[in-house]
Amino acid sequence: MLLFQILFVVSLKHSSFASVRNQFWFSGTGMILTGYVGQFYEVTDLTAFAVWGALSTVFFIHILWLMKKVINEGKEGTPPAAQATLNGIWLLFLVSWMLYPGAYLMPHLAGIEGLFFSELGVVARQITYTIADVSSKVIYGVLLTVVAQELSKHEGYVYTKLGN
């Protein structure tokens, strides 16, 4: 659902709203489900864990590509302040979303306890997921609000802060 929000703020100049929305839905659902299934195998079958993780990564890459496309289209004809914030959204999106694959692999990257798995890695995973979630959801939402305000101002809508 968070992926859809940008579609309500920017105008798509070349793409169909419904097509992009459906692609976000399909790839987002595919990424989450395949990654979730993969985590069932992280202790018992490293090959299955890697295969499900690779499948999830295909959806992940599609989402990154699609978001870049939406942001580029959304910048067309928008004021410079909105374009700058959209560039910031892309950077935030790219960096914060790269934390997710790292978190997925974290128990295997954080130490060799029990050959390939570490409890420290599980804790590090949760911390990494939390940082990624706050960045990719809360900060993304705030930046998207800034874009919406800039676009509204550009279209002649004036807003005032409460208490003024």
Coordinates of C-alpha atoms in Angstrom, one line a residue:
M1 CA 0.0 0.0 0.0
L2 CA 2.9 2.4 0.7
L3 CA 4.0 2.0 -2.9
F4 CA 0.7 3.2 -4.1
Q5 CA 0.8 6.5 -2.3
I6 CA 3.2 8.1 -4.7
L7 CA 0.7 7.5 -7.5
F8 CA -1.8 9.8 -5.8
V9 CA 0.7 12.6 -5.5
V10 CA 2.5 12.7 -8.8
S11 CA 1.1 12.7 -12.3
L12 CA 2.1 9.9 -14.6
K13 CA 2.8 11.4 -18.0
H14 CA 3.4 8.2 -20.0
S15 CA 2.3 5.2 -17.9
S16 CA -1.2 4.0 -17.0
F17 CA -2.1 4.5 -13.3
A18 CA -3.8 1.1 -13.2
S19 CA -0.9 -0.7 -14.8
V20 CA 1.7 0.8 -12.4
R21 CA -0.6 0.2 -9.4
N22 CA -1.1 -3.5 -10.4
Q23 CA 2.7 -4.0 -11.0
F24 CA 3.4 -2.5 -7.5
W25 CA 0.8 -4.8 -6.0
F26 CA 2.0 -7.9 -7.9
S27 CA 5.7 -7.4 -7.2
G28 CA 5.2 -6.2 -3.7
T29 CA 3.1 -9.3 -2.8
G30 CA 5.5 -11.6 -4.7
M31 CA 8.5 -10.2 -2.9
I32 CA 6.9 -10.5 0.6
L33 CA 5.5 -14.0 0.1
T34 CA 8.7 -15.5 -1.4
G35 CA 10.9 -13.9 1.2
Y36 CA 8.6 -15.1 3.9
V37 CA 8.7 -18.6 2.6
G38 CA 12.5 -18.5 2.4
Q39 CA 12.8 -17.6 6.0
F40 CA 11.2 -20.9 7.0
Y41 CA 14.3 -22.6 5.5
E42 CA 17.0 -20.3 6.9
V43 CA 18.1 -22.9 9.5
T44 CA 17.1 -26.2 7.9
D45 CA 18.0 -25.8 4.2
L46 CA 20.4 -23.1 3.0
T47 CA 19.7 -23.9 -0.6
A48 CA 16.0 -23.4 -0.3
F49 CA 16.6 -20.3 1.7
A50 CA 18.8 -18.9 -1.1
V51 CA 16.4 -19.9 -3.9
W52 CA 13.4 -18.3 -2.2
G53 CA 15.5 -15.2 -1.5
A54 CA 16.6 -15.0 -5.1
L55 CA 13.0 -15.2 -6.2
S56 CA 12.1 -12.5 -3.8
T57 CA 15.0 -10.4 -5.2
V58 CA 13.5 -10.6 -8.7
F59 CA 10.3 -8.9 -7.4
F60 CA 12.5 -6.4 -5.4
I61 CA 14.4 -5.3 -8.5
H62 CA 11.2 -4.8 -10.4
I63 CA 9.9 -2.6 -7.6
L64 CA 13.1 -0.5 -7.6
W65 CA 12.9 -0.1 -11.4
L66 CA 9.2 0.8 -11.3
M67 CA 9.7 3.3 -8.5
K68 CA 12.5 5.0 -10.4
K69 CA 10.2 5.2 -13.5
V70 CA 7.3 6.7 -11.5
I71 CA 9.6 9.3 -9.8
N72 CA 11.1 10.3 -13.2
E73 CA 7.7 10.7 -14.7
G74 CA 6.4 12.5 -11.7
K75 CA 9.2 15.1 -12.0
E76 CA 8.1 16.1 -15.4
G77 CA 6.5 19.6 -15.3
T78 CA 6.8 19.9 -11.5
P79 CA 8.4 22.9 -9.7
P80 CA 12.1 22.6 -8.8
A81 CA 11.4 22.2 -5.0
A82 CA 9.1 19.2 -5.7
Q83 CA 11.7 17.7 -8.1
A84 CA 14.4 18.0 -5.5
T85 CA 12.2 16.3 -2.9
L86 CA 11.4 13.5 -5.4
N87 CA 15.1 13.0 -5.9
G88 CA 15.4 12.7 -2.1
I89 CA 12.6 10.2 -2.1
W90 CA 14.4 8.1 -4.7
L91 CA 17.6 8.2 -2.7
L92 CA 15.8 7.4 0.6
F93 CA 13.9 4.6 -1.2
L94 CA 17.0 3.1 -2.7
V95 CA 19.1 3.2 0.5
S96 CA 16.3 2.1 2.9
W97 CA 15.0 -0.7 0.7
M98 CA 18.6 -2.1 0.3
L99 CA 18.5 -2.7 4.0
Y100 CA 15.8 -5.4 3.5
P101 CA 17.9 -7.9 1.6
G102 CA 20.7 -7.3 4.1
A103 CA 18.3 -8.0 7.0
Y104 CA 17.1 -11.2 5.2
L105 CA 20.7 -12.5 5.1
M106 CA 21.8 -11.0 8.5
P107 CA 21.7 -14.2 10.6
H108 CA 24.1 -15.8 8.0
L109 CA 26.3 -12.7 7.7
A110 CA 26.7 -11.9 11.4
G111 CA 28.7 -15.0 12.5
I112 CA 29.3 -18.6 12.2
E113 CA 27.5 -20.1 15.1
G114 CA 26.0 -23.5 14.3
L115 CA 27.9 -23.3 10.9
F116 CA 25.9 -20.5 9.1
F117 CA 23.5 -19.1 11.6
S118 CA 23.8 -16.8 14.6
E119 CA 21.4 -15.5 17.2
L120 CA 23.2 -12.2 17.1
G121 CA 22.3 -12.1 13.5
V122 CA 18.6 -12.6 14.3
V123 CA 18.8 -9.6 16.7
A124 CA 20.7 -7.6 14.1
R125 CA 18.0 -8.5 11.6
Q126 CA 15.3 -7.1 13.7
I127 CA 17.2 -3.8 14.3
T128 CA 17.9 -3.5 10.6
Y129 CA 14.2 -4.2 9.7
T130 CA 13.2 -1.5 12.2
I131 CA 15.6 1.1 10.7
A132 CA 14.4 0.1 7.2
D133 CA 10.7 0.3 8.2
V134 CA 11.0 3.7 9.8
S135 CA 13.0 5.1 6.9
S136 CA 10.9 3.6 4.1
K137 CA 7.6 4.3 5.7
V138 CA 7.6 7.2 8.1
I139 CA 10.3 9.4 6.4
Y140 CA 9.0 8.5 3.0
G141 CA 5.5 9.6 4.0
V142 CA 6.8 12.9 5.3
L143 CA 8.7 13.6 2.1
L144 CA 5.7 12.6 0.0
T145 CA 3.7 15.1 2.0
V146 CA 6.2 17.8 1.2
V147 CA 5.9 17.0 -2.5
A148 CA 2.1 17.2 -2.3
Q149 CA 2.3 20.6 -0.6
E150 CA 4.7 21.9 -3.2
L151 CA 2.5 20.7 -6.1
S152 CA -0.6 22.2 -4.4
K153 CA 1.3 25.5 -3.9
H154 CA 2.4 25.4 -7.6
E155 CA -1.3 24.9 -8.7
G156 CA -2.3 27.9 -6.6
Y157 CA -3.7 26.3 -3.5
V158 CA -2.5 28.2 -0.4
Y159 CA -2.4 26.5 2.9
T160 CA -1.8 28.0 6.3
K161 CA -0.5 26.4 9.5
L162 CA -3.0 26.1 12.3
G163 CA -2.9 28.9 14.8
N164 CA -1.9 31.6 12.2

